[in-house]
Coordinates of C-alpha atoms (C1' of nucleotides) in Angstrom, one line a residue:
Chain K
M1 CA 49.2 30.9 -35.6
N2 CA 51.6 29.3 -33.1
T3 CA 51.3 30.3 -29.5
V4 CA 54.6 31.5 -28.1
V5 CA 55.8 28.7 -26.0
D6 CA 58.4 28.9 -23.3
R7 CA 61.3 26.8 -24.7
S8 CA 61.8 25.1 -21.4
L9 CA 58.6 23.2 -21.7
L10 CA 60.0 21.6 -24.7
Q11 CA 63.0 19.9 -23.2
G12 CA 62.9 17.0 -20.9
A13 CA 64.4 13.5 -20.6
T14 CA 65.0 11.4 -17.6
P15 CA 67.8 10.4 -15.3
F16 CA 69.2 13.8 -14.5
G17 CA 69.1 15.1 -18.1
G18 CA 67.1 16.8 -20.8
C19 CA 66.8 16.6 -24.5
G20 CA 64.6 18.1 -27.2
V21 CA 61.0 17.5 -27.9
L22 CA 58.8 19.5 -30.1
G23 CA 55.4 20.9 -29.5
A24 CA 53.3 24.1 -30.0
D25 CA 50.8 23.7 -32.8
G26 CA 47.2 24.5 -33.6
V27 CA 44.6 26.2 -31.5
D28 CA 44.2 24.7 -28.1
G29 CA 44.5 25.6 -24.4
M30 CA 48.2 26.1 -24.4
D31 CA 47.8 29.8 -23.6
D32 CA 45.9 28.9 -20.5
V33 CA 48.5 26.5 -19.4
L34 CA 51.3 29.0 -19.7
R35 CA 49.3 31.9 -18.3
T36 CA 48.6 30.0 -15.1
A37 CA 52.2 28.7 -14.7
C38 CA 54.4 29.9 -11.9
V39 CA 57.9 29.1 -10.7
S40 CA 59.0 28.2 -7.2
R41 CA 62.5 27.9 -5.7
Y42 CA 63.6 25.2 -3.3
G43 CA 66.7 24.5 -1.3
Q44 CA 68.4 21.2 -1.0
H45 CA 66.4 18.4 0.6
D46 CA 63.1 20.2 0.5
T47 CA 59.9 18.4 -0.1
I48 CA 57.9 19.6 -3.1
F49 CA 54.9 17.3 -2.3
F50 CA 54.0 14.2 -0.4
E51 CA 52.5 11.0 -1.6
G52 CA 48.8 11.2 -1.1
D53 CA 48.7 15.0 -1.5
R54 CA 45.9 16.3 -3.8
A55 CA 47.4 16.5 -7.3
E56 CA 46.2 19.9 -8.6
T57 CA 49.3 20.8 -10.5
V58 CA 51.8 19.4 -12.9
C59 CA 55.4 20.2 -12.2
Q60 CA 58.3 20.7 -14.4
L61 CA 61.9 20.9 -13.2
V62 CA 63.5 24.0 -14.6
E63 CA 66.8 23.6 -12.8
G64 CA 68.3 21.2 -10.3
A65 CA 67.6 17.6 -9.4
V66 CA 64.6 15.9 -7.8
M67 CA 63.8 12.4 -6.6
L68 CA 60.5 10.7 -6.4
Y69 CA 60.1 8.1 -3.7
K70 CA 57.5 5.9 -2.1
L71 CA 57.4 4.6 1.5
L72 CA 56.1 1.4 2.9
P73 CA 54.1 1.5 6.2
D74 CA 57.1 0.2 8.1
G75 CA 59.4 2.9 6.8
R76 CA 61.2 1.1 4.0
R77 CA 61.8 3.6 1.2
Q78 CA 62.2 3.1 -2.6
V79 CA 63.4 6.0 -4.7
V80 CA 61.4 5.4 -7.9
E81 CA 62.7 8.2 -10.1
L82 CA 65.5 10.7 -10.5
L83 CA 64.7 13.8 -12.5
G84 CA 66.7 16.6 -14.1
P85 CA 66.0 19.9 -15.9
G86 CA 63.1 19.7 -18.3
D87 CA 61.5 16.6 -16.7
V88 CA 57.8 16.7 -16.0
F89 CA 56.5 15.1 -12.8
G90 CA 53.7 15.0 -10.3
F91 CA 51.1 14.4 -13.0
A92 CA 48.8 11.9 -11.4
Q93 CA 46.4 9.4 -12.9
G94 CA 43.9 9.8 -10.1
E95 CA 43.2 12.5 -7.6
F96 CA 46.4 12.1 -5.5
R97 CA 50.1 12.1 -6.0
D98 CA 51.5 8.6 -6.2
S99 CA 54.8 9.4 -4.7
S100 CA 56.7 12.0 -2.7
A101 CA 59.0 14.5 -4.4
E102 CA 62.1 15.8 -2.7
T103 CA 64.9 18.0 -4.1
L104 CA 68.4 16.7 -4.2
T105 CA 69.9 20.1 -4.9
A106 CA 68.7 23.7 -5.0
T107 CA 66.0 23.7 -7.5
R108 CA 63.5 25.7 -9.6
V109 CA 60.2 24.1 -10.4
R110 CA 57.4 25.4 -12.7
F111 CA 53.9 24.5 -11.8
Y112 CA 51.1 24.3 -14.3
D113 CA 47.4 24.0 -13.5
R114 CA 46.3 20.5 -14.0
R115 CA 42.9 21.3 -15.4
H116 CA 44.3 23.5 -18.1
A117 CA 47.1 21.0 -18.8
E118 CA 44.6 18.3 -19.4
R119 CA 42.7 20.4 -21.9
S120 CA 45.7 21.5 -23.9
C121 CA 46.7 19.4 -26.9
S122 CA 50.3 20.7 -27.1
F123 CA 50.7 19.9 -23.4
Q124 CA 49.3 16.5 -23.8
R125 CA 51.9 15.9 -26.5
V126 CA 54.7 16.9 -24.2
I127 CA 53.3 14.9 -21.4
A128 CA 53.0 11.8 -23.6
R129 CA 56.5 12.2 -24.7
Q130 CA 57.8 12.7 -21.2
M131 CA 55.8 9.8 -19.7
L132 CA 57.2 7.6 -22.5
V133 CA 60.8 8.5 -21.7
Q134 CA 60.2 7.9 -18.0
L135 CA 58.5 4.7 -18.7
E136 CA 61.4 3.3 -20.7
A137 CA 63.7 4.5 -17.9
M138 CA 61.6 2.6 -15.4
H139 CA 61.8 -0.6 -17.6
E140 CA 65.6 -0.3 -17.4
H141 CA 65.4 0.3 -13.7
A142 CA 63.2 -2.7 -13.2
V143 CA 65.9 -4.9 -14.8
L144 CA 68.4 -3.4 -12.4
L145 CA 66.2 -3.9 -9.3
G146 CA 65.0 -7.4 -10.3
R147 CA 68.0 -9.0 -11.8
M148 CA 71.3 -7.3 -11.0
S149 CA 73.9 -7.8 -8.3
A150 CA 74.9 -5.0 -5.9
M151 CA 78.1 -4.3 -7.8
E152 CA 76.3 -4.2 -11.2
R153 CA 73.7 -1.8 -9.8
V154 CA 76.3 0.6 -8.4
A155 CA 78.5 0.4 -11.6
R156 CA 75.4 1.1 -13.8
F157 CA 74.3 3.9 -11.6
L158 CA 77.7 5.7 -11.8
L159 CA 78.0 5.1 -15.5
R160 CA 74.6 6.5 -16.1
L161 CA 75.3 9.6 -14.2
A162 CA 78.6 9.9 -16.1
V163 CA 76.8 9.7 -19.5
H164 CA 74.3 12.3 -18.5
V165 CA 76.9 14.6 -17.2
A166 CA 79.1 14.1 -20.2
G167 CA 77.2 16.7 -22.2
E168 CA 78.1 19.4 -19.8
A169 CA 81.3 21.3 -19.9
S170 CA 82.7 20.2 -16.5
E171 CA 85.7 17.8 -16.4
P172 CA 84.9 14.6 -18.1
E173 CA 84.4 11.3 -16.1
V174 CA 84.0 13.2 -12.9
V175 CA 80.5 12.5 -11.6
R176 CA 78.9 14.6 -8.9
L177 CA 76.5 12.5 -7.0
S178 CA 74.5 15.1 -5.1
M179 CA 72.9 12.2 -3.3
T180 CA 73.7 10.7 0.1
R181 CA 74.6 7.0 0.4
Q182 CA 71.2 6.4 1.9
E183 CA 69.5 8.0 -1.1
I184 CA 71.6 6.0 -3.5
A185 CA 70.8 2.8 -1.6
D186 CA 67.1 3.6 -1.7
Y187 CA 67.3 4.1 -5.4
L188 CA 69.2 0.9 -6.1
G189 CA 67.3 -1.3 -3.7
L190 CA 70.3 -1.8 -1.4
T191 CA 71.4 -0.9 2.0
I192 CA 73.7 2.0 2.8
E193 CA 76.4 -0.4 3.9
T194 CA 76.3 -2.4 0.7
V195 CA 76.5 0.8 -1.4
S196 CA 79.5 1.9 0.7
R197 CA 81.2 -1.4 0.3
S198 CA 80.7 -1.4 -3.4
F199 CA 82.3 2.0 -3.7
S200 CA 85.2 0.9 -1.6
E201 CA 85.6 -2.2 -3.7
L202 CA 85.6 -0.1 -6.9
R203 CA 88.2 2.2 -5.3
R204 CA 90.3 -0.8 -4.3
R205 CA 90.3 -2.1 -7.8
G206 CA 91.3 1.3 -9.2
V207 CA 88.1 1.6 -11.2
I208 CA 87.0 4.8 -9.5
V209 CA 88.6 7.6 -7.4
L210 CA 86.7 9.3 -4.7
E211 CA 87.8 12.9 -5.1
K212 CA 85.4 13.9 -2.4
Q213 CA 82.6 12.0 -0.9
D214 CA 80.2 13.1 -3.5
R215 CA 82.6 13.4 -6.4
V216 CA 83.6 10.3 -8.3
R217 CA 86.2 10.1 -11.0
I218 CA 85.8 7.1 -13.3
A219 CA 89.4 6.0 -13.7
N220 CA 88.8 3.0 -15.8
Q221 CA 85.8 3.4 -18.1
R222 CA 86.3 0.0 -19.6
A223 CA 86.3 -1.9 -16.4
M224 CA 83.3 0.1 -15.3
E225 CA 81.3 -0.9 -18.4
D226 CA 82.2 -4.6 -17.9
L227 CA 80.9 -4.4 -14.4
A228 CA 77.7 -2.7 -15.5
I229 CA 77.0 -5.3 -18.3
A230 CA 76.6 -3.6 -21.6
C231 CA 75.7 0.1 -21.2
Chain Y
M1 CA 32.1 17.2 -35.4
N2 CA 33.4 14.3 -33.4
T3 CA 35.0 11.5 -35.3
V4 CA 33.5 8.1 -34.6
V5 CA 36.0 6.5 -32.3
D6 CA 36.1 2.8 -31.7
R7 CA 35.3 2.5 -28.1
S8 CA 38.1 0.0 -27.4
L9 CA 40.6 2.7 -27.9
L10 CA 39.2 4.5 -25.0
Q11 CA 39.6 1.8 -22.4
G12 CA 42.9 0.8 -20.8
A13 CA 44.6 0.5 -17.5
T14 CA 47.4 -1.8 -16.4
P15 CA 48.0 -5.0 -14.7
F16 CA 45.6 -7.2 -16.6
G17 CA 42.7 -4.8 -16.6
G18 CA 41.0 -1.9 -18.3
C19 CA 39.0 1.1 -17.2
G20 CA 37.6 4.2 -19.0
V21 CA 39.3 7.2 -20.4
L22 CA 37.8 9.7 -22.7
G23 CA 39.0 11.1 -26.0
A24 CA 37.7 12.1 -29.4
D25 CA 37.5 15.8 -29.8
G26 CA 38.2 18.5 -32.4
V27 CA 39.7 18.2 -35.8
D28 CA 42.9 16.2 -35.8
G29 CA 44.5 13.1 -37.4
M30 CA 42.3 10.6 -35.5
D31 CA 40.7 9.5 -38.7
D32 CA 44.0 8.5 -40.2
V33 CA 44.9 6.7 -37.1
L34 CA 41.8 4.6 -37.2
R35 CA 41.8 4.1 -40.9
T36 CA 45.2 2.6 -40.8
A37 CA 44.6 0.4 -37.8
C38 CA 44.4 -3.4 -38.2
V39 CA 43.9 -6.3 -35.8
S40 CA 46.0 -9.5 -35.5
R41 CA 45.4 -12.6 -33.6
Y42 CA 48.0 -14.5 -31.6
G43 CA 48.2 -17.8 -29.8
Q44 CA 49.6 -18.4 -26.4
H45 CA 53.3 -17.7 -25.9
D46 CA 53.6 -16.0 -29.3
T47 CA 56.0 -13.1 -29.7
I48 CA 54.5 -9.9 -30.9
F49 CA 57.8 -8.1 -31.3
F50 CA 61.4 -8.2 -30.0
E51 CA 63.4 -5.7 -28.2
G52 CA 65.4 -3.8 -30.8
D53 CA 62.8 -4.2 -33.6
R54 CA 62.0 -1.1 -35.5
A55 CA 59.0 0.6 -33.8
E56 CA 56.7 1.5 -36.6
T57 CA 53.4 0.7 -34.9
V58 CA 51.7 1.4 -31.7
C59 CA 49.9 -1.7 -30.3
Q60 CA 46.7 -1.9 -28.3
L61 CA 45.6 -5.1 -26.6
V62 CA 42.0 -5.9 -27.5
E63 CA 41.7 -9.2 -25.8
G64 CA 44.0 -11.5 -23.8
A65 CA 47.1 -10.8 -21.8
V66 CA 50.6 -9.8 -22.8
M67 CA 53.9 -9.4 -21.0
L68 CA 56.8 -7.1 -21.9
Y69 CA 60.3 -8.2 -20.9
K70 CA 63.9 -7.3 -21.3
L71 CA 66.9 -9.6 -21.4
L72 CA 70.5 -9.2 -20.2
P73 CA 73.3 -10.4 -22.5
D74 CA 73.8 -13.4 -20.2
G75 CA 70.2 -14.5 -20.5
R76 CA 68.7 -13.1 -17.3
R77 CA 65.2 -11.9 -17.9
Q78 CA 63.0 -9.3 -16.3
V79 CA 59.3 -9.1 -17.1
V80 CA 58.7 -5.3 -16.9
E81 CA 55.0 -5.1 -17.5
L82 CA 51.8 -7.1 -17.6
L83 CA 49.1 -5.9 -19.9
G84 CA 45.4 -6.5 -20.2
P85 CA 42.6 -5.5 -22.6
G86 CA 42.7 -1.8 -23.5
D87 CA 46.3 -1.3 -22.6
V88 CA 48.6 0.4 -25.1
F89 CA 52.1 -0.8 -25.6
G90 CA 55.0 -0.8 -28.0
F91 CA 55.1 2.9 -28.3
A92 CA 58.8 3.8 -28.4
Q93 CA 60.6 6.9 -27.5
G94 CA 63.3 6.3 -30.1
E95 CA 63.4 4.3 -33.2
F96 CA 63.3 0.9 -31.6
R97 CA 61.2 -1.2 -29.2
D98 CA 62.7 -1.1 -25.7
S99 CA 61.4 -4.5 -24.7
S100 CA 60.0 -7.7 -26.2
A101 CA 56.3 -8.5 -26.1
E102 CA 55.0 -12.0 -25.7
T103 CA 51.4 -13.2 -25.3
L104 CA 50.4 -15.0 -22.1
T105 CA 47.1 -16.2 -23.6
A106 CA 45.4 -16.2 -26.9
T107 CA 45.2 -12.5 -27.9
R108 CA 43.9 -9.9 -30.3
V109 CA 46.1 -6.9 -30.9
R110 CA 45.2 -3.7 -32.8
F111 CA 48.1 -2.0 -34.6
Y112 CA 48.1 1.7 -35.3
D113 CA 50.5 3.5 -37.6
R114 CA 53.0 5.3 -35.5
R115 CA 53.4 8.3 -37.8
H116 CA 49.7 8.9 -37.7
A117 CA 49.4 8.3 -34.0
E118 CA 52.0 10.9 -33.3
R119 CA 50.0 13.4 -35.3
S120 CA 46.7 12.8 -33.7
C121 CA 45.7 14.9 -30.7
S122 CA 43.1 12.5 -29.5
F123 CA 45.5 9.7 -29.7
Q124 CA 48.2 11.6 -27.9
R125 CA 45.7 12.2 -25.1
V126 CA 45.0 8.5 -24.9
I127 CA 48.7 7.7 -25.0
A128 CA 49.4 10.2 -22.3
R129 CA 46.8 8.7 -20.1
Q130 CA 48.0 5.2 -20.7
M131 CA 51.6 6.0 -20.1
L132 CA 50.6 7.6 -16.9
V133 CA 48.8 4.6 -15.6
Q134 CA 51.7 2.4 -16.6
L135 CA 54.2 4.7 -15.0
E136 CA 52.4 4.6 -11.7
A137 CA 52.2 0.9 -11.9
M138 CA 55.9 0.8 -12.5
H139 CA 56.5 2.9 -9.5
E140 CA 54.6 0.4 -7.4
H141 CA 56.6 -2.4 -9.0
A142 CA 59.9 -0.7 -8.3
V143 CA 58.9 -0.8 -4.6
L144 CA 58.2 -4.4 -4.9
L145 CA 61.4 -5.2 -6.7
G146 CA 63.6 -3.0 -4.5
R147 CA 62.2 -3.4 -1.1
M148 CA 60.0 -6.4 -0.6
S149 CA 60.8 -10.0 0.6
A150 CA 59.9 -13.0 -1.6
M151 CA 56.8 -13.7 0.4
E152 CA 55.6 -10.1 0.2
R153 CA 56.1 -10.1 -3.6
V154 CA 54.2 -13.3 -4.2
A155 CA 51.3 -12.2 -1.9
R156 CA 51.1 -8.9 -3.6
F157 CA 51.1 -10.4 -7.0
L158 CA 48.3 -12.7 -6.2
L159 CA 46.2 -10.1 -4.5
R160 CA 46.7 -7.8 -7.4
L161 CA 45.5 -10.3 -9.9
A162 CA 42.5 -11.0 -7.6
V163 CA 41.5 -7.4 -7.5
H164 CA 41.7 -7.1 -11.2
V165 CA 39.8 -10.2 -11.8
A166 CA 37.2 -9.3 -9.2
G167 CA 35.3 -7.2 -11.7
E168 CA 34.6 -10.2 -13.8
A169 CA 31.8 -12.6 -13.3
S170 CA 33.9 -15.7 -12.5
E171 CA 34.0 -17.1 -9.0
P172 CA 35.3 -14.6 -6.6
E173 CA 38.7 -15.0 -5.1
V174 CA 39.8 -17.6 -7.6
V175 CA 42.7 -16.2 -9.6
R176 CA 43.8 -17.7 -12.9
L177 CA 47.5 -17.1 -13.3
S178 CA 48.0 -17.8 -17.0
M179 CA 51.7 -17.5 -16.4
T180 CA 54.2 -20.2 -15.7
R181 CA 56.2 -20.2 -12.5
Q182 CA 59.2 -19.0 -14.5
E183 CA 57.3 -16.0 -15.9
I184 CA 56.0 -15.1 -12.4
A185 CA 59.6 -15.4 -11.1
D186 CA 60.9 -13.2 -13.9
Y187 CA 58.2 -10.6 -13.1
L188 CA 58.8 -10.6 -9.4
G189 CA 62.6 -10.7 -9.6
L190 CA 62.9 -14.1 -8.0
T191 CA 63.8 -17.6 -9.1
I192 CA 61.3 -20.3 -10.0
E193 CA 62.2 -22.3 -6.9
T194 CA 61.6 -19.4 -4.6
V195 CA 58.2 -18.7 -6.2
S196 CA 57.3 -22.3 -5.9
R197 CA 58.4 -22.4 -2.2
S198 CA 56.3 -19.3 -1.5
F199 CA 53.2 -20.8 -3.0
S200 CA 53.8 -24.0 -1.0
E201 CA 54.3 -22.0 2.2
L202 CA 51.0 -20.1 1.5
R203 CA 49.2 -23.4 0.9
R204 CA 50.7 -24.9 4.1
R205 CA 49.4 -21.9 6.1
G206 CA 46.0 -22.3 4.6
V207 CA 46.1 -18.8 3.0
I208 CA 45.6 -20.1 -0.6
V209 CA 44.3 -23.3 -2.2
L210 CA 45.8 -24.4 -5.5
E211 CA 42.8 -25.7 -7.3
K212 CA 44.9 -26.4 -10.3
Q213 CA 48.5 -25.3 -11.0
D214 CA 47.4 -22.1 -12.6
R215 CA 44.3 -21.5 -10.5
V216 CA 44.6 -20.1 -7.0
R217 CA 41.8 -19.6 -4.5
I218 CA 42.5 -17.0 -1.9
A219 CA 41.2 -18.8 1.2
N220 CA 42.1 -16.2 3.7
Q221 CA 41.9 -12.7 2.2
R222 CA 42.9 -11.1 5.5
A223 CA 46.1 -13.1 6.0
M224 CA 47.0 -12.4 2.4
E225 CA 46.6 -8.6 2.9
D226 CA 48.8 -8.8 6.0
L227 CA 51.5 -10.5 4.0
A228 CA 51.3 -8.1 1.1
I229 CA 51.7 -5.0 3.4
A230 CA 48.7 -2.7 2.9
C231 CA 47.1 -3.2 -0.5
Chain W
dC1 C1' 51.4 -46.1 -21.0
dG2 C1' 55.2 -43.3 -21.2
dC3 C1' 57.2 -39.2 -22.6
dC4 C1' 57.8 -34.3 -21.9
dA5 C1' 57.5 -30.0 -19.9
dC6 C1' 56.7 -28.0 -15.8
dA7 C1' 56.6 -27.8 -10.8
dT8 C1' 58.0 -29.1 -6.2
dT9 C1' 61.2 -30.3 -2.6
dG10 C1' 65.7 -30.9 -0.5
dA11 C1' 70.6 -29.8 0.5
dC12 C1' 73.9 -26.6 0.4
dT13 C1' 76.1 -22.0 -0.6
dC14 C1' 76.7 -17.3 -0.9
dC15 C1' 75.4 -12.6 -1.3
dC16 C1' 73.7 -9.1 1.1
dA17 C1' 71.1 -7.4 5.3
dT18 C1' 71.8 -6.6 10.0
dC19 C1' 74.0 -5.1 14.1
dA20 C1' 77.8 -2.7 16.0
dA21 C1' 81.8 0.2 16.2
dA22 C1' 85.2 3.2 14.3
dC23 C1' 86.1 6.9 11.2
dA24 C1' 85.4 11.3 8.4
dT25 C1' 83.4 15.8 7.6
dT26 C1' 81.0 19.7 8.6
dG27 C1' 79.4 23.3 11.4
dT28 C1' 79.1 25.6 16.1
dG29 C1' 80.4 28.0 19.9
dG30 C1' 83.6 28.9 23.6
Chain Z
dC1 C1' 91.6 28.2 16.5
dC2 C1' 90.3 24.1 18.5
dA3 C1' 87.0 21.2 21.1
dC4 C1' 83.1 18.9 20.3
dA5 C1' 78.8 17.7 18.7
dA6 C1' 76.1 16.1 14.9
dT7 C1' 75.6 13.9 10.8
dG8 C1' 77.1 10.9 7.4
dT9 C1' 80.4 7.2 5.9
dT10 C1' 83.3 3.2 6.2
dT11 C1' 84.6 -1.2 8.0
dG12 C1' 84.0 -5.5 10.6
dA13 C1' 81.5 -9.7 12.3
dT14 C1' 77.7 -12.5 11.9
dG15 C1' 73.3 -14.6 10.2
dG16 C1' 69.6 -15.4 7.3
dG17 C1' 67.0 -15.3 3.0
dA18 C1' 67.1 -16.4 -1.4
dG19 C1' 70.0 -18.5 -5.2
dT20 C1' 72.1 -22.7 -7.0
dC21 C1' 72.4 -27.5 -8.0
dA22 C1' 70.1 -31.8 -8.0
dA23 C1' 66.5 -35.1 -7.5
dT24 C1' 61.8 -36.2 -7.4
dG25 C1' 57.0 -35.4 -8.4
dT26 C1' 53.0 -34.3 -11.4
dG27 C1' 49.9 -33.3 -15.0
dG28 C1' 48.8 -33.2 -20.0
dC29 C1' 48.9 -35.5 -24.4
dG30 C1' 50.0 -38.4 -28.3

DNA sequence: CGCCACATTGACTCCCATCAAACATTGTGG
DNA sequence: CCACAATGTTTGATGGGAGTCAATGTGGCG
């Protein structure tokens, strides 16, 4: 007596990607969750919600890319997560969102009612899975932020995007950033100048080619991996 | 027809603390989960598991404190999480543990069988909750690692411990670290010397008093909060 | 006491942030 | 179509915060 579950709910992974997870079992509130879901479209650099907003929905990225970030009172910003199709976000522990969400590209987002989501077993399963994937990604990122040099951070960032794009059909080893230098800097815990200098240095060494400002070809995969320290 | 659930399963929060969560509903595999659970004791600085170990259990901290850390090939270490009573850890996305777990104090840990845990609805609910709490803590920590000065990191660290200890009966504003300077450094993304210098600077300014090496009295709460930037 | 591990302090270096200016890219309107 | 903002990026010069290396201090325990 499986409920019919939109397949898109059952994808999800983290930095810019999505892979399979299963769900949909016994009798629970899944019907409610799906019945109350709705999809919205966003342009590039639109805000989906702000840190501190009341968290009445759970969001799932259907298409596009989203970043979550937090601000310090003096304006310093840290991008805490990059999300791709299938990823779930905006699920808060307390009453309010713990970070802001902004699109990196044109995007479609599905919203579920939080009350219903919390009641549904299948949904909890998907959430648990998602949170776990994101948590492990955060552990990785903590190592990057706490222990890596600027060059290592940038190399790892590019390599990671490359791996996640690899699945897609587009030319291999050409990564589309779809982030400004400032956004990359705020993700990697660096300044825009340091990110730019790192790109230039990689270009100088022939490790990458900047096809356009937001398109990077990885010319020397091996050198890249050495710089990123085991990836 | 509620199954009888050990209350300890239903606690859990993150940095060194635990607060309530509910669980235990309908018919699911919770019985199995609990029947297969067992508790182990550890001394101080014991390893519970290593990164890369097969992840066949899910762990819950009953008593004590545990840190999760990751190592880079060249030996650099990043402590990615601090856990207290009630916290769940060691739940892996894939087949292997993504980080190592080491006790900071004498500890009791309950182990659940992963297969059973994945089947149980109640358990999934607890896991989802736990992952969420930890994920939000990681977001906070990413800000610290990516965007804060050494002094801000140390101040925030102390203040955070103080808040979590506050609930307990012990003297107010006296924080027990139960971590070496090296462990603190590896958590905050600093070196041992920088941590030590920051403590000394705080002492010099009269913001803290070092009662013993691992006991810190926060003498000037206000000054501390200013240093930690809104906490 | 004297060892041992851990912590503190000092001197020096270097990576990255900061400030500033030039350069590139895109879109707009004359 | 080009001039020209407007935004985003790169490059340069400089300084400071934190890392590194080394020596000294300190507390715990056999």
